[in-house]
Tab-separated table of C-alpha atoms in Angstrom:
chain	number	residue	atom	x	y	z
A	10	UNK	CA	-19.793	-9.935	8.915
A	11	UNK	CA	-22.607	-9.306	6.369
A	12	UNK	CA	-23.561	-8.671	3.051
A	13	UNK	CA	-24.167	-5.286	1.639
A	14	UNK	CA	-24.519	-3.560	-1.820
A	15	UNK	CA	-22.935	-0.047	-1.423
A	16	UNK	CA	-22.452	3.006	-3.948
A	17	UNK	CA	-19.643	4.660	-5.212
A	18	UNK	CA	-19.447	7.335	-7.996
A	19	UNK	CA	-23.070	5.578	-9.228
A	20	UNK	CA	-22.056	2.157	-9.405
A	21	UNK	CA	-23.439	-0.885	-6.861
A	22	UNK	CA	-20.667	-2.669	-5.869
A	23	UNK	CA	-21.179	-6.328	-3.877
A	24	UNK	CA	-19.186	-6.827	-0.807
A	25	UNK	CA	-18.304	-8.542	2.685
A	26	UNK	CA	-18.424	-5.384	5.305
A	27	UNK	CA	-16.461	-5.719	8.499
A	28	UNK	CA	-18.551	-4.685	11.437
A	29	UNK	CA	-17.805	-3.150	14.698
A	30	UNK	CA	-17.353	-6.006	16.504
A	31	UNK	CA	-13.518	-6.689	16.401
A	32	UNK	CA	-12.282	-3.321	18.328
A	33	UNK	CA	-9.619	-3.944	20.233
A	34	UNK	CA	-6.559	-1.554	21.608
A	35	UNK	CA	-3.012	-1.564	19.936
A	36	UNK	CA	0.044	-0.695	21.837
A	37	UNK	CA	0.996	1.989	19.889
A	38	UNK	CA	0.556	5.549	21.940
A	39	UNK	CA	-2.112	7.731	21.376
A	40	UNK	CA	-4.055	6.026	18.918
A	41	UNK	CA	-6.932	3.259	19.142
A	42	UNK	CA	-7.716	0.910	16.103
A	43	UNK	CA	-9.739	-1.962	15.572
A	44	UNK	CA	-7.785	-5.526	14.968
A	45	UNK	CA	-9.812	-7.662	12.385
A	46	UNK	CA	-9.214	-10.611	13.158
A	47	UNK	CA	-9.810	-12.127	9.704
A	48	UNK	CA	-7.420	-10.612	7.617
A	49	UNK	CA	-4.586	-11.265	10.175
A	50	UNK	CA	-5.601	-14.833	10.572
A	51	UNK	CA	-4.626	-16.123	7.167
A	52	UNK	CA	-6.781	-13.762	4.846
A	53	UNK	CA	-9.899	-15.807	6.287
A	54	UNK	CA	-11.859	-12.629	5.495
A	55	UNK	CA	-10.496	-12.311	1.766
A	56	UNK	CA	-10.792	-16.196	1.427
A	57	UNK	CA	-14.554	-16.057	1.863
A	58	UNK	CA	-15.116	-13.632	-0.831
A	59	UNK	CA	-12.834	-15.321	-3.291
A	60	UNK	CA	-15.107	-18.500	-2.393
A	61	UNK	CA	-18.025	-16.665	-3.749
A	62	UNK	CA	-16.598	-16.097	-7.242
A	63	UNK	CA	-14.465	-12.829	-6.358
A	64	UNK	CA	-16.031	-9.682	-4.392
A	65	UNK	CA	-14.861	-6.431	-2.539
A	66	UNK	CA	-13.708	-6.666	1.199
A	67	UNK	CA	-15.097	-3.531	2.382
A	68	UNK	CA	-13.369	-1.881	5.818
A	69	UNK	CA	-15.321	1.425	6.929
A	70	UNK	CA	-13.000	4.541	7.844
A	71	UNK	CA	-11.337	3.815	10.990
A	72	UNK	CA	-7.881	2.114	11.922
A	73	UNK	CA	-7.152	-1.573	11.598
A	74	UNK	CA	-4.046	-3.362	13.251
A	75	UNK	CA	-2.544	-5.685	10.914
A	76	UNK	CA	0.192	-7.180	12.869
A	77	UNK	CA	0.235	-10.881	10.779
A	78	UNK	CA	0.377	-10.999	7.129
A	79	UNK	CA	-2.631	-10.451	4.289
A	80	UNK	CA	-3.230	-12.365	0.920
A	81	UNK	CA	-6.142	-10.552	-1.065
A	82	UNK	CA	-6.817	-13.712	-3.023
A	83	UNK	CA	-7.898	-13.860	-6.894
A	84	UNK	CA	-11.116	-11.715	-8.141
A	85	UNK	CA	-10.798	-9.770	-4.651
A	86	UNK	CA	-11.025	-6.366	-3.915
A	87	UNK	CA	-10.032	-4.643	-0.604
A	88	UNK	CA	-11.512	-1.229	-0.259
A	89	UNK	CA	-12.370	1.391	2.362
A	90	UNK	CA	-12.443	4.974	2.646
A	91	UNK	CA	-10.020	7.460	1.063
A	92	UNK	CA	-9.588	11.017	0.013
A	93	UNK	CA	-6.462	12.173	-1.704
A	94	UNK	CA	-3.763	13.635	0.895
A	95	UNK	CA	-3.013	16.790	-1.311
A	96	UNK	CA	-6.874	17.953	-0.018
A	97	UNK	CA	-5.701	17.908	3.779
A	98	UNK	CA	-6.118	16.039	6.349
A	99	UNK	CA	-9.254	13.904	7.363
A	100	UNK	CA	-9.881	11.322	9.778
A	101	UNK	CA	-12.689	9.481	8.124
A	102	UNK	CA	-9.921	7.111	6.206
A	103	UNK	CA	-9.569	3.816	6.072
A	104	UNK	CA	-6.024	3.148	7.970
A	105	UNK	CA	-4.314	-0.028	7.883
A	106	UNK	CA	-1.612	-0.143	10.578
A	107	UNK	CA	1.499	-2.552	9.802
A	108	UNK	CA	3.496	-3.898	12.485
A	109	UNK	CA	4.913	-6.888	10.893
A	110	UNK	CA	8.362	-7.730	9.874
A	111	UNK	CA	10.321	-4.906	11.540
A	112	UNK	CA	13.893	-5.144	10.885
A	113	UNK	CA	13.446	-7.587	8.490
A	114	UNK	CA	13.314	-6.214	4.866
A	115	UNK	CA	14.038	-9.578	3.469
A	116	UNK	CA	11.014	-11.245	5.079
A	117	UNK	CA	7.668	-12.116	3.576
A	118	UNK	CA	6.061	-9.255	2.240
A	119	UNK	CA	3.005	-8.063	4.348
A	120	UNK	CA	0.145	-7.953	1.563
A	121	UNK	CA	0.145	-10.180	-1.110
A	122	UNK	CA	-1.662	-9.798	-3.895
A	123	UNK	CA	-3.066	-12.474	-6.000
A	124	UNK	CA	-3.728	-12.168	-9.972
A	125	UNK	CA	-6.921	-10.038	-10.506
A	126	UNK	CA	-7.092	-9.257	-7.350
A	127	UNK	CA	-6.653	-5.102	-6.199
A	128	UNK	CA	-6.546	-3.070	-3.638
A	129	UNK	CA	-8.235	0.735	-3.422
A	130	UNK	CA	-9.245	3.344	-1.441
A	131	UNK	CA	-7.269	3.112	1.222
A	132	UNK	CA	-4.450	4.593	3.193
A	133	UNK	CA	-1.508	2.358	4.671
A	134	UNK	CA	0.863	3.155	7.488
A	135	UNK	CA	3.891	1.863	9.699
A	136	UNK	CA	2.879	3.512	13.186
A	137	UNK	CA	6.426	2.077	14.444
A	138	UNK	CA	8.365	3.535	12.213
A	139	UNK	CA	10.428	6.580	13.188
A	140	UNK	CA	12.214	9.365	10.942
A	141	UNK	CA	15.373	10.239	12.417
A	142	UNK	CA	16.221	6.299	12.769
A	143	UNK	CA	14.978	4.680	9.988
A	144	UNK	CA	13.501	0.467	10.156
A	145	UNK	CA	13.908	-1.709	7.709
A	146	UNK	CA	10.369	-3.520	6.841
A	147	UNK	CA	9.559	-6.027	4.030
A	148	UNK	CA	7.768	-5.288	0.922
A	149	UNK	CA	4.565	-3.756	1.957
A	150	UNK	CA	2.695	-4.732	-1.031
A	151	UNK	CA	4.194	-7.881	-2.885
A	152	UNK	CA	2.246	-9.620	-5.974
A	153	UNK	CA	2.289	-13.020	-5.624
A	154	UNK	CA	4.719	-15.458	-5.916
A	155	UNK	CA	2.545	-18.934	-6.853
A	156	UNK	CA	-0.652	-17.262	-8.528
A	157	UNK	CA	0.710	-15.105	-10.614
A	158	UNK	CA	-0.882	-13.531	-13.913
A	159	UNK	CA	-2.790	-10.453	-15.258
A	160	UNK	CA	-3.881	-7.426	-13.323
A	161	UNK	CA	-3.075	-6.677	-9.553
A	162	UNK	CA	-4.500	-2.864	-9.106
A	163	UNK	CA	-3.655	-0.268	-6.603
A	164	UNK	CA	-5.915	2.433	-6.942
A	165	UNK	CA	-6.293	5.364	-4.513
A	166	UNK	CA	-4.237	5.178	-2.063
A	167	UNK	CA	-1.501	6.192	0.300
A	168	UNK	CA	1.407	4.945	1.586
A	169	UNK	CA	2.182	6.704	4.539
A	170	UNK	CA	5.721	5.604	5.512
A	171	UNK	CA	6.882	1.770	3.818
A	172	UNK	CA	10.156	0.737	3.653
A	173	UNK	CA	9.856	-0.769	0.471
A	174	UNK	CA	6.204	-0.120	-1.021
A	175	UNK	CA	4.923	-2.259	-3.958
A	176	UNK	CA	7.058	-5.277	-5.328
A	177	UNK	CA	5.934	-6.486	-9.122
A	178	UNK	CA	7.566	-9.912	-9.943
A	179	UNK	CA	9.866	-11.112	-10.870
A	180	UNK	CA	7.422	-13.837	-11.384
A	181	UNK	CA	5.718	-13.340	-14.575
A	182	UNK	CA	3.320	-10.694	-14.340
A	183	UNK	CA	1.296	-8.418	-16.711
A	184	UNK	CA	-1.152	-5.311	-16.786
A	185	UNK	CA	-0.483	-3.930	-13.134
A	186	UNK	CA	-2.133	-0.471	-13.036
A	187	UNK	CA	-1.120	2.016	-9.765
A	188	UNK	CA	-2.916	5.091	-10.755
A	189	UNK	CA	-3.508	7.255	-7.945
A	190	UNK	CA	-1.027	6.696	-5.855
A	191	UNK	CA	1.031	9.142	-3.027
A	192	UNK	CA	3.842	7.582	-0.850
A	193	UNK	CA	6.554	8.532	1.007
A	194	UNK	CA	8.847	5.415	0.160
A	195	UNK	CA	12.435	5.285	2.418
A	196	UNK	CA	14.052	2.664	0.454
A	197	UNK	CA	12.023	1.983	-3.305
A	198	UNK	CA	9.237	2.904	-4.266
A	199	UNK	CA	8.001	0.205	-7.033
A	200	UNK	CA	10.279	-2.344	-8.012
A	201	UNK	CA	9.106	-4.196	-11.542
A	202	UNK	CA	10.444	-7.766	-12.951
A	203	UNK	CA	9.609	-9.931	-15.924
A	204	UNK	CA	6.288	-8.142	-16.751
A	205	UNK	CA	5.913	-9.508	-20.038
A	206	UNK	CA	3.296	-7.129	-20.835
A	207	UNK	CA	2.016	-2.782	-20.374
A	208	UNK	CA	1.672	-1.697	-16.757
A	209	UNK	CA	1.312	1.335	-15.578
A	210	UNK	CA	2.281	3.690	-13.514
A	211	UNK	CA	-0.660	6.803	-13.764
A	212	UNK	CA	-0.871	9.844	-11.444
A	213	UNK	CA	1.750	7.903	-8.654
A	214	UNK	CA	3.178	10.992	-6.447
A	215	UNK	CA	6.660	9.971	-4.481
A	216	UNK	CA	8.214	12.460	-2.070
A	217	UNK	CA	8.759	13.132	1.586
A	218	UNK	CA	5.493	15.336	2.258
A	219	UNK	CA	3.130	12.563	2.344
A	220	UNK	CA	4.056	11.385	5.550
A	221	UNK	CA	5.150	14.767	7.065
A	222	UNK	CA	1.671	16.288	6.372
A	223	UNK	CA	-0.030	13.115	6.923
A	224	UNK	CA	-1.335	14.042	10.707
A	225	UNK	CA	-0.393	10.611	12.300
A	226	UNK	CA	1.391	9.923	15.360
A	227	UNK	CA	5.342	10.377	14.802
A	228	UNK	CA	4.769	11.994	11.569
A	229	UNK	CA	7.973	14.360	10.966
A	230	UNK	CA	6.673	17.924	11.526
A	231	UNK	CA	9.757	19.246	13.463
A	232	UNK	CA	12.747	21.041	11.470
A	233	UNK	CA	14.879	18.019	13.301
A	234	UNK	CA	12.751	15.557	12.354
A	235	UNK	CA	11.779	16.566	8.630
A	236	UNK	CA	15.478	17.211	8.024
A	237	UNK	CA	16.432	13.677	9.078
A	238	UNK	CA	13.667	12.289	6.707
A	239	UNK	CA	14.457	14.318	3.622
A	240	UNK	CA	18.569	13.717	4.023
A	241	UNK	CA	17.802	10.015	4.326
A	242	UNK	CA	15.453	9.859	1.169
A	243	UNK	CA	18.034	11.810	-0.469
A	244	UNK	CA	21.055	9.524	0.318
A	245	UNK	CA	19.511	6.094	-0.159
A	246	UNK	CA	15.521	6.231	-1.514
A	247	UNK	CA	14.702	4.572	-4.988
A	248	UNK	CA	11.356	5.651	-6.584
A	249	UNK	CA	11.699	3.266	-9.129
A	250	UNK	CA	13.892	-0.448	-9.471
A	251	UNK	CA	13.279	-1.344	-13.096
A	252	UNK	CA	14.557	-4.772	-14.026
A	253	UNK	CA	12.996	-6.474	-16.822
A	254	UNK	CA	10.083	-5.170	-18.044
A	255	UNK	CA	8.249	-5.421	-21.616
A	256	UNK	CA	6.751	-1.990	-21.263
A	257	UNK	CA	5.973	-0.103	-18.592
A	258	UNK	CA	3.690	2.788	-18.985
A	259	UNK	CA	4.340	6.066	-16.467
A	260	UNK	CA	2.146	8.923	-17.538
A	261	UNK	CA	1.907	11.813	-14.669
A	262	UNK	CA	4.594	10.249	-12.338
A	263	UNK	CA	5.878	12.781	-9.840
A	264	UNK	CA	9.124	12.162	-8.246
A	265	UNK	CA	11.253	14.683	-5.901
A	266	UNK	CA	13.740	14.802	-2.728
A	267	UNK	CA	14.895	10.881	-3.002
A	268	UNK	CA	18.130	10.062	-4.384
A	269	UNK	CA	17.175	7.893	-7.464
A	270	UNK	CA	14.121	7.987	-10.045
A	271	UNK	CA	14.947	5.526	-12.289
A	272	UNK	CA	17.285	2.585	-11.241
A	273	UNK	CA	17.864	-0.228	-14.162
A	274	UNK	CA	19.509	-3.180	-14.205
């Protein structure tokens, strides 16, 4: 690991870089990522940077097993490489693979994400997960449940194929912002609890296409296969779980072929 400054849109940005030195070979067929080590083993990696007073994680494009669990700790940033999925396909993306928790959607959430902390630039995916026989999985992204607060961000990204994407509470929490945001969510979407003040929801895309165009192995591109996706999504999928919320602000939210948009209680 070293220490960097990098660029993006003009600004220099500080950051921990992960090298090239934790490649290793997942069991998944056809595709090769690298395992880093650090963020599986107890968000070592994310630990360091909050250490030195808060800093951005940096992962180059290329595919990274995550088969343990992730907190991005306070004043933390994890970012890699990202282009929208509406402008095609590319591989130079940063991929984070999830593996953990199949079958389990009522086990510990896979990323958690500490007050201040955010995560951008990146593109997420279940390479286990199959269309016509839909897994349950935890929360994919979860804020946390002991430091809680002010501003989690997820900025440019996309999630590929969660479960359940992005949970929000329902310990207090204020001023999450996902702007940018394209998933293909089988069961919810975002689900949003005792935020006690504004978040919002800008420019977040949900619908089945995200995953069938995304290119990945398993993706649904046959008739069978899409058709088993989209009849799912349209029986059971949530983009929204609304519980208690101050104000939630949803400018630009795009929602089609899943059964609910808005579910209150």
């Amino acid at each position: 690991m070293r220490i960097v400054s990098y660029l993006n849109a003009g600004s220099p940005s500080w950051g921990f870089v992960v090298g090239d030195s934790v490649v290793d070979r997942t069991s998944v067929p056809g595709v090769t990522a690298a395992t880093v080590r650090e963020l599986i083993e107890a968000g070592a990696l994310p630990d360091e940077a909050a250490v030195a007073g808060g800093a951005v994680v940096f992962l180059p494009a290329g595919r990274y097993l995550v088969a343990g669990r992730l907190v991005v700790k306070e004043g933390v940033t994890l970012r890699g490489d990202w282009c929208p999925p509406s402008e095609g396909r590319t591989p130079e993306t940063t991929i984070l693979m999830l593996t953990a928790g199949r079958g389990e959607a009522d086990g510990p959430a896979t990323i958690t994400t500490e007050r201040g902390s955010g995560l951008r630039e990146l593109t997420i995916w279940y390479p286990e997960q199959n269309p016509a026989s839909i897994v349950p999985y935890p929360w994919t992204i979860r804020t946390s449940e002991s430091a809680t607060g002010d501003n989690t961000t997820i900025y440019n990204a996309t999630l590929v194929n969660p479960y359940q994407a992005v949970r929000i509470g329902p310990e207090w929490n204020e001023l999450h912002t996902l702007r940018n945001v394209y998933a293909t969510a089988l069961r919810c979407g975002v689900s949003i609890d005792t935020t006690t003040d504004i978040g919002r929801l800008i420019d977040v895309d949900f619908g089945p296409e995200w995953w069938e165009t995304s290119g990945l192995f398993g993706a649904p591109t046959t008739d069978e296969a899409r058709q088993a996706l989209r009849s799912a999504l349209l029986s059971d999928a949530v983009a929204i779980d609304m519980e208690w919320s101050e104000r939630t602000l949803h400018p630009a939210l795009t929602v089609h072929a899943l059964h609910f948009v808005f579910l209150c209680l």
